[in-house]
Amino acid sequence: KVFKNWIGIDTNIDGFVNNAAIAYDDIVTNLDLDRLESMFRLNVFTPMMLVKYVIRQMLLHNIKGSIVHISSISAHTGYKGLAMYASSKSSLEGFSKNTAREWGEKGIRSNCVVAGFMETDMSSDLTKEQKERIYKRTALKKAVELESVANTIIFLLSEDSKSITGQNIFIDNGTI
């Protein structure tokens, strides 16, 4: 619907950023399939479908474009209660890497920004103590700056990164 109703066939798309996500946090033994499927629809299936149409648009207009997905450090570190969320971000990373391989020869790049813990709506329910425990797991002992993530996305969308594709770029304050 996005492409049919709002973007249209004549629109040039040079870059696409996928940062939509919801978290489903719980331990694996409490897994609820409906909640898991809902999260995967938003975190994985929707970006896949959007990328399908973004690439078609880039090909139609002969554009060498850039796709950037926002992933999470939880896909690489393992945190209690984040197995389901981390699996959705891991799926996105695999999709991005393979998209880069499939479409690189057409000049279409795909990368993931792997963000560490940030102060966002998704983390707003955590207590100060919980946040402090998370900060202690990083070399810099603080939340990732949103500006650092944004600047990395801008770089990956720009021609300055024309030789970077299929990568996971970590912006995580040195998470250990």
JSON list of C-alpha atoms in Angstrom, two decimals:
[
{"chain": "A", "resi": 1, "resn": "LYS", "atom": "CA", "xyz": [0.00, 0.00, 0.00]},
{"chain": "A", "resi": 2, "resn": "VAL", "atom": "CA", "xyz": [2.86, 2.41, 0.77]},
{"chain": "A", "resi": 3, "resn": "PHE", "atom": "CA", "xyz": [4.21, 2.24, -2.76]},
{"chain": "A", "resi": 4, "resn": "LYS", "atom": "CA", "xyz": [0.85, 2.01, -4.50]},
{"chain": "A", "resi": 5, "resn": "ASN", "atom": "CA", "xyz": [-0.94, 4.76, -2.58]},
{"chain": "A", "resi": 6, "resn": "TRP", "atom": "CA", "xyz": [1.80, 7.23, -1.58]},
{"chain": "A", "resi": 7, "resn": "ILE", "atom": "CA", "xyz": [5.12, 6.80, -3.33]},
{"chain": "A", "resi": 8, "resn": "GLY", "atom": "CA", "xyz": [4.11, 5.91, -6.88]},
{"chain": "A", "resi": 9, "resn": "ILE", "atom": "CA", "xyz": [6.17, 4.52, -9.72]},
{"chain": "A", "resi": 10, "resn": "ASP", "atom": "CA", "xyz": [7.74, 7.87, -10.69]},
{"chain": "A", "resi": 11, "resn": "THR", "atom": "CA", "xyz": [9.44, 8.48, -7.34]},
{"chain": "A", "resi": 12, "resn": "ASN", "atom": "CA", "xyz": [13.22, 8.09, -7.16]},
{"chain": "A", "resi": 13, "resn": "ILE", "atom": "CA", "xyz": [14.46, 6.38, -4.01]},
{"chain": "A", "resi": 14, "resn": "ASP", "atom": "CA", "xyz": [18.13, 6.88, -3.20]},
{"chain": "A", "resi": 15, "resn": "GLY", "atom": "CA", "xyz": [18.08, 5.49, 0.33]},
{"chain": "A", "resi": 16, "resn": "PHE", "atom": "CA", "xyz": [15.91, 3.63, 2.76]},
{"chain": "A", "resi": 17, "resn": "VAL", "atom": "CA", "xyz": [16.25, 3.46, 6.55]},
{"chain": "A", "resi": 18, "resn": "ASN", "atom": "CA", "xyz": [14.41, 0.78, 8.47]},
{"chain": "A", "resi": 19, "resn": "ASN", "atom": "CA", "xyz": [14.25, 1.63, 12.15]},
{"chain": "A", "resi": 20, "resn": "ALA", "atom": "CA", "xyz": [10.75, 0.50, 13.06]},
{"chain": "A", "resi": 21, "resn": "ALA", "atom": "CA", "xyz": [10.72, -2.10, 15.82]},
{"chain": "A", "resi": 22, "resn": "ILE", "atom": "CA", "xyz": [8.88, -3.35, 18.82]},
{"chain": "A", "resi": 23, "resn": "ALA", "atom": "CA", "xyz": [10.34, -5.45, 21.60]},
{"chain": "A", "resi": 24, "resn": "TYR", "atom": "CA", "xyz": [8.79, -8.57, 22.99]},
{"chain": "A", "resi": 25, "resn": "ASP", "atom": "CA", "xyz": [10.78, -9.24, 26.15]},
{"chain": "A", "resi": 26, "resn": "ASP", "atom": "CA", "xyz": [10.26, -12.37, 28.22]},
{"chain": "A", "resi": 27, "resn": "ILE", "atom": "CA", "xyz": [12.10, -15.56, 29.06]},
{"chain": "A", "resi": 28, "resn": "VAL", "atom": "CA", "xyz": [11.89, -18.33, 26.49]},
{"chain": "A", "resi": 29, "resn": "THR", "atom": "CA", "xyz": [9.81, -20.64, 28.69]},
{"chain": "A", "resi": 30, "resn": "ASN", "atom": "CA", "xyz": [7.06, -17.99, 28.69]},
{"chain": "A", "resi": 31, "resn": "LEU", "atom": "CA", "xyz": [7.07, -17.54, 24.90]},
{"chain": "A", "resi": 32, "resn": "ASP", "atom": "CA", "xyz": [3.71, -16.45, 23.52]},
{"chain": "A", "resi": 33, "resn": "LEU", "atom": "CA", "xyz": [3.39, -17.29, 19.83]},
{"chain": "A", "resi": 34, "resn": "ASP", "atom": "CA", "xyz": [0.92, -14.49, 19.04]},
{"chain": "A", "resi": 35, "resn": "ARG", "atom": "CA", "xyz": [3.22, -11.83, 20.54]},
{"chain": "A", "resi": 36, "resn": "LEU", "atom": "CA", "xyz": [6.24, -13.39, 18.79]},
{"chain": "A", "resi": 37, "resn": "GLU", "atom": "CA", "xyz": [4.48, -13.40, 15.41]},
{"chain": "A", "resi": 38, "resn": "SER", "atom": "CA", "xyz": [3.34, -9.80, 15.89]},
{"chain": "A", "resi": 39, "resn": "MET", "atom": "CA", "xyz": [6.90, -8.69, 16.65]},
{"chain": "A", "resi": 40, "resn": "PHE", "atom": "CA", "xyz": [8.32, -10.58, 13.66]},
{"chain": "A", "resi": 41, "resn": "ARG", "atom": "CA", "xyz": [5.70, -9.03, 11.38]},
{"chain": "A", "resi": 42, "resn": "LEU", "atom": "CA", "xyz": [6.88, -5.54, 12.32]},
{"chain": "A", "resi": 43, "resn": "ASN", "atom": "CA", "xyz": [10.61, -6.16, 12.90]},
{"chain": "A", "resi": 44, "resn": "VAL", "atom": "CA", "xyz": [11.32, -8.58, 10.04]},
{"chain": "A", "resi": 45, "resn": "PHE", "atom": "CA", "xyz": [8.53, -9.23, 7.53]},
{"chain": "A", "resi": 46, "resn": "THR", "atom": "CA", "xyz": [7.49, -5.60, 6.99]},
{"chain": "A", "resi": 47, "resn": "PRO", "atom": "CA", "xyz": [11.08, -4.41, 6.33]},
{"chain": "A", "resi": 48, "resn": "MET", "atom": "CA", "xyz": [11.56, -7.33, 3.93]},
{"chain": "A", "resi": 49, "resn": "MET", "atom": "CA", "xyz": [8.47, -6.35, 1.96]},
{"chain": "A", "resi": 50, "resn": "LEU", "atom": "CA", "xyz": [9.44, -2.67, 1.93]},
{"chain": "A", "resi": 51, "resn": "VAL", "atom": "CA", "xyz": [12.97, -3.51, 0.74]},
{"chain": "A", "resi": 52, "resn": "LYS", "atom": "CA", "xyz": [11.45, -5.56, -2.08]},
{"chain": "A", "resi": 53, "resn": "TYR", "atom": "CA", "xyz": [9.71, -2.45, -3.39]},
{"chain": "A", "resi": 54, "resn": "VAL", "atom": "CA", "xyz": [12.61, -0.10, -2.60]},
{"chain": "A", "resi": 55, "resn": "ILE", "atom": "CA", "xyz": [14.93, -2.25, -4.71]},
{"chain": "A", "resi": 56, "resn": "ARG", "atom": "CA", "xyz": [12.39, -2.48, -7.53]},
{"chain": "A", "resi": 57, "resn": "GLN", "atom": "CA", "xyz": [12.13, 1.32, -7.50]},
{"chain": "A", "resi": 58, "resn": "MET", "atom": "CA", "xyz": [15.93, 1.69, -7.52]},
{"chain": "A", "resi": 59, "resn": "LEU", "atom": "CA", "xyz": [16.21, -0.73, -10.44]},
{"chain": "A", "resi": 60, "resn": "LEU", "atom": "CA", "xyz": [13.42, 1.00, -12.37]},
{"chain": "A", "resi": 61, "resn": "HIS", "atom": "CA", "xyz": [15.19, 4.35, -12.08]},
{"chain": "A", "resi": 62, "resn": "ASN", "atom": "CA", "xyz": [18.74, 2.93, -12.39]},
{"chain": "A", "resi": 63, "resn": "ILE", "atom": "CA", "xyz": [19.70, 4.23, -8.93]},
{"chain": "A", "resi": 64, "resn": "LYS", "atom": "CA", "xyz": [22.68, 3.03, -6.98]},
{"chain": "A", "resi": 65, "resn": "GLY", "atom": "CA", "xyz": [21.09, 3.30, -3.56]},
{"chain": "A", "resi": 66, "resn": "SER", "atom": "CA", "xyz": [21.68, 2.49, 0.08]},
{"chain": "A", "resi": 67, "resn": "ILE", "atom": "CA", "xyz": [19.55, 0.51, 2.51]},
{"chain": "A", "resi": 68, "resn": "VAL", "atom": "CA", "xyz": [20.22, 0.81, 6.24]},
{"chain": "A", "resi": 69, "resn": "HIS", "atom": "CA", "xyz": [18.59, -1.38, 8.87]},
{"chain": "A", "resi": 70, "resn": "ILE", "atom": "CA", "xyz": [18.78, -0.66, 12.59]},
{"chain": "A", "resi": 71, "resn": "SER", "atom": "CA", "xyz": [19.69, -3.76, 14.54]},
{"chain": "A", "resi": 72, "resn": "SER", "atom": "CA", "xyz": [20.52, -4.26, 18.20]},
{"chain": "A", "resi": 73, "resn": "ILE", "atom": "CA", "xyz": [23.54, -5.28, 20.21]},
{"chain": "A", "resi": 74, "resn": "SER", "atom": "CA", "xyz": [21.26, -7.86, 21.85]},
{"chain": "A", "resi": 75, "resn": "ALA", "atom": "CA", "xyz": [21.60, -9.93, 18.67]},
{"chain": "A", "resi": 76, "resn": "HIS", "atom": "CA", "xyz": [25.29, -10.37, 19.54]},
{"chain": "A", "resi": 77, "resn": "THR", "atom": "CA", "xyz": [25.57, -10.37, 23.32]},
{"chain": "A", "resi": 78, "resn": "GLY", "atom": "CA", "xyz": [22.73, -12.29, 24.88]},
{"chain": "A", "resi": 79, "resn": "TYR", "atom": "CA", "xyz": [20.64, -10.74, 27.65]},
{"chain": "A", "resi": 80, "resn": "LYS", "atom": "CA", "xyz": [18.13, -12.50, 29.86]},
{"chain": "A", "resi": 81, "resn": "GLY", "atom": "CA", "xyz": [14.63, -11.91, 28.52]},
{"chain": "A", "resi": 82, "resn": "LEU", "atom": "CA", "xyz": [15.69, -10.70, 25.06]},
{"chain": "A", "resi": 83, "resn": "ALA", "atom": "CA", "xyz": [15.93, -13.97, 23.13]},
{"chain": "A", "resi": 84, "resn": "MET", "atom": "CA", "xyz": [12.86, -13.30, 20.99]},
{"chain": "A", "resi": 85, "resn": "TYR", "atom": "CA", "xyz": [13.72, -9.65, 20.26]},
{"chain": "A", "resi": 86, "resn": "ALA", "atom": "CA", "xyz": [17.35, -10.54, 19.54]},
{"chain": "A", "resi": 87, "resn": "SER", "atom": "CA", "xyz": [16.25, -13.26, 17.13]},
{"chain": "A", "resi": 88, "resn": "SER", "atom": "CA", "xyz": [14.22, -10.74, 15.13]},
{"chain": "A", "resi": 89, "resn": "LYS", "atom": "CA", "xyz": [17.25, -8.43, 14.87]},
{"chain": "A", "resi": 90, "resn": "SER", "atom": "CA", "xyz": [19.51, -11.36, 13.91]},
{"chain": "A", "resi": 91, "resn": "SER", "atom": "CA", "xyz": [17.05, -12.22, 11.14]},
{"chain": "A", "resi": 92, "resn": "LEU", "atom": "CA", "xyz": [17.23, -8.65, 9.88]},
{"chain": "A", "resi": 93, "resn": "GLU", "atom": "CA", "xyz": [21.04, -8.78, 9.83]},
{"chain": "A", "resi": 94, "resn": "GLY", "atom": "CA", "xyz": [21.02, -11.99, 7.79]},
{"chain": "A", "resi": 95, "resn": "PHE", "atom": "CA", "xyz": [18.51, -10.48, 5.38]},
{"chain": "A", "resi": 96, "resn": "SER", "atom": "CA", "xyz": [20.62, -7.33, 4.99]},
{"chain": "A", "resi": 97, "resn": "LYS", "atom": "CA", "xyz": [23.85, -9.23, 4.31]},
{"chain": "A", "resi": 98, "resn": "ASN", "atom": "CA", "xyz": [22.21, -11.40, 1.66]},
{"chain": "A", "resi": 99, "resn": "THR", "atom": "CA", "xyz": [20.44, -8.41, 0.08]},
{"chain": "A", "resi": 100, "resn": "ALA", "atom": "CA", "xyz": [23.87, -6.79, -0.28]},
{"chain": "A", "resi": 101, "resn": "ARG", "atom": "CA", "xyz": [25.20, -9.89, -2.02]},
{"chain": "A", "resi": 102, "resn": "GLU", "atom": "CA", "xyz": [22.20, -10.17, -4.35]},
{"chain": "A", "resi": 103, "resn": "TRP", "atom": "CA", "xyz": [22.08, -6.54, -5.49]},
{"chain": "A", "resi": 104, "resn": "GLY", "atom": "CA", "xyz": [25.63, -5.24, -5.07]},
{"chain": "A", "resi": 105, "resn": "GLU", "atom": "CA", "xyz": [26.46, -5.57, -8.75]},
{"chain": "A", "resi": 106, "resn": "LYS", "atom": "CA", "xyz": [23.63, -3.12, -9.46]},
{"chain": "A", "resi": 107, "resn": "GLY", "atom": "CA", "xyz": [25.17, -0.64, -7.01]},
{"chain": "A", "resi": 108, "resn": "ILE", "atom": "CA", "xyz": [22.59, -1.23, -4.29]},
{"chain": "A", "resi": 109, "resn": "ARG", "atom": "CA", "xyz": [24.15, -1.43, -0.83]},
{"chain": "A", "resi": 110, "resn": "SER", "atom": "CA", "xyz": [22.65, -2.87, 2.34]},
{"chain": "A", "resi": 111, "resn": "ASN", "atom": "CA", "xyz": [24.07, -2.49, 5.85]},
{"chain": "A", "resi": 112, "resn": "CYS", "atom": "CA", "xyz": [22.99, -2.72, 9.47]},
{"chain": "A", "resi": 113, "resn": "VAL", "atom": "CA", "xyz": [23.72, -0.28, 12.24]},
{"chain": "A", "resi": 114, "resn": "VAL", "atom": "CA", "xyz": [23.98, -2.38, 15.39]},
{"chain": "A", "resi": 115, "resn": "ALA", "atom": "CA", "xyz": [22.97, 0.00, 18.13]},
{"chain": "A", "resi": 116, "resn": "GLY", "atom": "CA", "xyz": [23.77, -0.44, 21.77]},
{"chain": "A", "resi": 117, "resn": "PHE", "atom": "CA", "xyz": [21.48, 0.61, 24.57]},
{"chain": "A", "resi": 118, "resn": "MET", "atom": "CA", "xyz": [19.97, 4.05, 23.96]},
{"chain": "A", "resi": 119, "resn": "GLU", "atom": "CA", "xyz": [17.46, 6.24, 25.78]},
{"chain": "A", "resi": 120, "resn": "THR", "atom": "CA", "xyz": [14.38, 5.69, 23.60]},
{"chain": "A", "resi": 121, "resn": "ASP", "atom": "CA", "xyz": [10.66, 5.06, 24.05]},
{"chain": "A", "resi": 122, "resn": "MET", "atom": "CA", "xyz": [11.43, 1.35, 23.91]},
{"chain": "A", "resi": 123, "resn": "SER", "atom": "CA", "xyz": [13.69, 1.62, 27.00]},
{"chain": "A", "resi": 124, "resn": "SER", "atom": "CA", "xyz": [11.61, 4.17, 28.91]},
{"chain": "A", "resi": 125, "resn": "ASP", "atom": "CA", "xyz": [10.04, 1.58, 31.23]},
{"chain": "A", "resi": 126, "resn": "LEU", "atom": "CA", "xyz": [13.41, 0.54, 32.68]},
{"chain": "A", "resi": 127, "resn": "THR", "atom": "CA", "xyz": [14.35, 1.78, 36.12]},
{"chain": "A", "resi": 128, "resn": "LYS", "atom": "CA", "xyz": [17.44, 3.89, 36.75]},
{"chain": "A", "resi": 129, "resn": "GLU", "atom": "CA", "xyz": [19.08, 0.85, 38.41]},
{"chain": "A", "resi": 130, "resn": "GLN", "atom": "CA", "xyz": [18.37, -1.36, 35.39]},
{"chain": "A", "resi": 131, "resn": "LYS", "atom": "CA", "xyz": [19.86, 1.25, 33.07]},
{"chain": "A", "resi": 132, "resn": "GLU", "atom": "CA", "xyz": [22.96, 1.58, 35.26]},
{"chain": "A", "resi": 133, "resn": "ARG", "atom": "CA", "xyz": [23.52, -2.20, 35.08]},
{"chain": "A", "resi": 134, "resn": "ILE", "atom": "CA", "xyz": [23.35, -2.00, 31.28]},
{"chain": "A", "resi": 135, "resn": "TYR", "atom": "CA", "xyz": [25.77, 0.95, 31.17]},
{"chain": "A", "resi": 136, "resn": "LYS", "atom": "CA", "xyz": [28.28, -1.01, 33.29]},
{"chain": "A", "resi": 137, "resn": "ARG", "atom": "CA", "xyz": [28.48, -3.60, 30.49]},
{"chain": "A", "resi": 138, "resn": "THR", "atom": "CA", "xyz": [30.01, -1.02, 28.15]},
{"chain": "A", "resi": 139, "resn": "ALA", "atom": "CA", "xyz": [33.52, 0.38, 27.94]},
{"chain": "A", "resi": 140, "resn": "LEU", "atom": "CA", "xyz": [32.18, 3.96, 28.03]},
{"chain": "A", "resi": 141, "resn": "LYS", "atom": "CA", "xyz": [29.75, 3.28, 30.93]},
{"chain": "A", "resi": 142, "resn": "LYS", "atom": "CA", "xyz": [26.88, 5.27, 29.47]},
{"chain": "A", "resi": 143, "resn": "ALA", "atom": "CA", "xyz": [24.00, 5.10, 27.01]},
{"chain": "A", "resi": 144, "resn": "VAL", "atom": "CA", "xyz": [24.78, 5.26, 23.30]},
{"chain": "A", "resi": 145, "resn": "GLU", "atom": "CA", "xyz": [24.22, 8.77, 21.97]},
{"chain": "A", "resi": 146, "resn": "LEU", "atom": "CA", "xyz": [21.35, 8.95, 19.49]},
{"chain": "A", "resi": 147, "resn": "GLU", "atom": "CA", "xyz": [23.41, 11.44, 17.50]},
{"chain": "A", "resi": 148, "resn": "SER", "atom": "CA", "xyz": [26.16, 8.84, 16.97]},
{"chain": "A", "resi": 149, "resn": "VAL", "atom": "CA", "xyz": [23.64, 6.41, 15.51]},
{"chain": "A", "resi": 150, "resn": "ALA", "atom": "CA", "xyz": [22.06, 9.12, 13.34]},
{"chain": "A", "resi": 151, "resn": "ASN", "atom": "CA", "xyz": [25.44, 10.29, 12.01]},
{"chain": "A", "resi": 152, "resn": "THR", "atom": "CA", "xyz": [26.39, 6.72, 11.11]},
{"chain": "A", "resi": 153, "resn": "ILE", "atom": "CA", "xyz": [23.12, 6.29, 9.22]},
{"chain": "A", "resi": 154, "resn": "ILE", "atom": "CA", "xyz": [23.74, 9.54, 7.33]},
{"chain": "A", "resi": 155, "resn": "PHE", "atom": "CA", "xyz": [27.23, 8.31, 6.43]},
{"chain": "A", "resi": 156, "resn": "LEU", "atom": "CA", "xyz": [25.93, 4.95, 5.20]},
{"chain": "A", "resi": 157, "resn": "LEU", "atom": "CA", "xyz": [23.33, 6.69, 3.03]},
{"chain": "A", "resi": 158, "resn": "SER", "atom": "CA", "xyz": [25.97, 8.97, 1.51]},
{"chain": "A", "resi": 159, "resn": "GLU", "atom": "CA", "xyz": [28.38, 8.44, -1.36]},
{"chain": "A", "resi": 160, "resn": "ASP", "atom": "CA", "xyz": [31.21, 8.58, 1.19]},
{"chain": "A", "resi": 161, "resn": "SER", "atom": "CA", "xyz": [30.34, 4.97, 2.07]},
{"chain": "A", "resi": 162, "resn": "LYS", "atom": "CA", "xyz": [30.09, 3.70, -1.51]},
{"chain": "A", "resi": 163, "resn": "SER", "atom": "CA", "xyz": [32.48, 0.82, -0.79]},
{"chain": "A", "resi": 164, "resn": "ILE", "atom": "CA", "xyz": [30.64, -0.42, 2.31]},
{"chain": "A", "resi": 165, "resn": "THR", "atom": "CA", "xyz": [27.96, -3.10, 1.94]},
{"chain": "A", "resi": 166, "resn": "GLY", "atom": "CA", "xyz": [26.89, -6.25, 3.72]},
{"chain": "A", "resi": 167, "resn": "GLN", "atom": "CA", "xyz": [28.28, -4.96, 7.00]},
{"chain": "A", "resi": 168, "resn": "ASN", "atom": "CA", "xyz": [27.17, -4.64, 10.58]},
{"chain": "A", "resi": 169, "resn": "ILE", "atom": "CA", "xyz": [28.43, -1.32, 11.94]},
{"chain": "A", "resi": 170, "resn": "PHE", "atom": "CA", "xyz": [28.51, -1.40, 15.76]},
{"chain": "A", "resi": 171, "resn": "ILE", "atom": "CA", "xyz": [27.59, 1.79, 17.62]},
{"chain": "A", "resi": 172, "resn": "ASP", "atom": "CA", "xyz": [27.51, 0.30, 21.12]},
{"chain": "A", "resi": 173, "resn": "ASN", "atom": "CA", "xyz": [29.93, 2.18, 23.44]},
{"chain": "A", "resi": 174, "resn": "GLY", "atom": "CA", "xyz": [32.14, -0.89, 23.47]},
{"chain": "A", "resi": 175, "resn": "THR", "atom": "CA", "xyz": [29.63, -3.35, 24.88]},
{"chain": "A", "resi": 176, "resn": "ILE", "atom": "CA", "xyz": [31.39, -6.21, 26.59]}
]
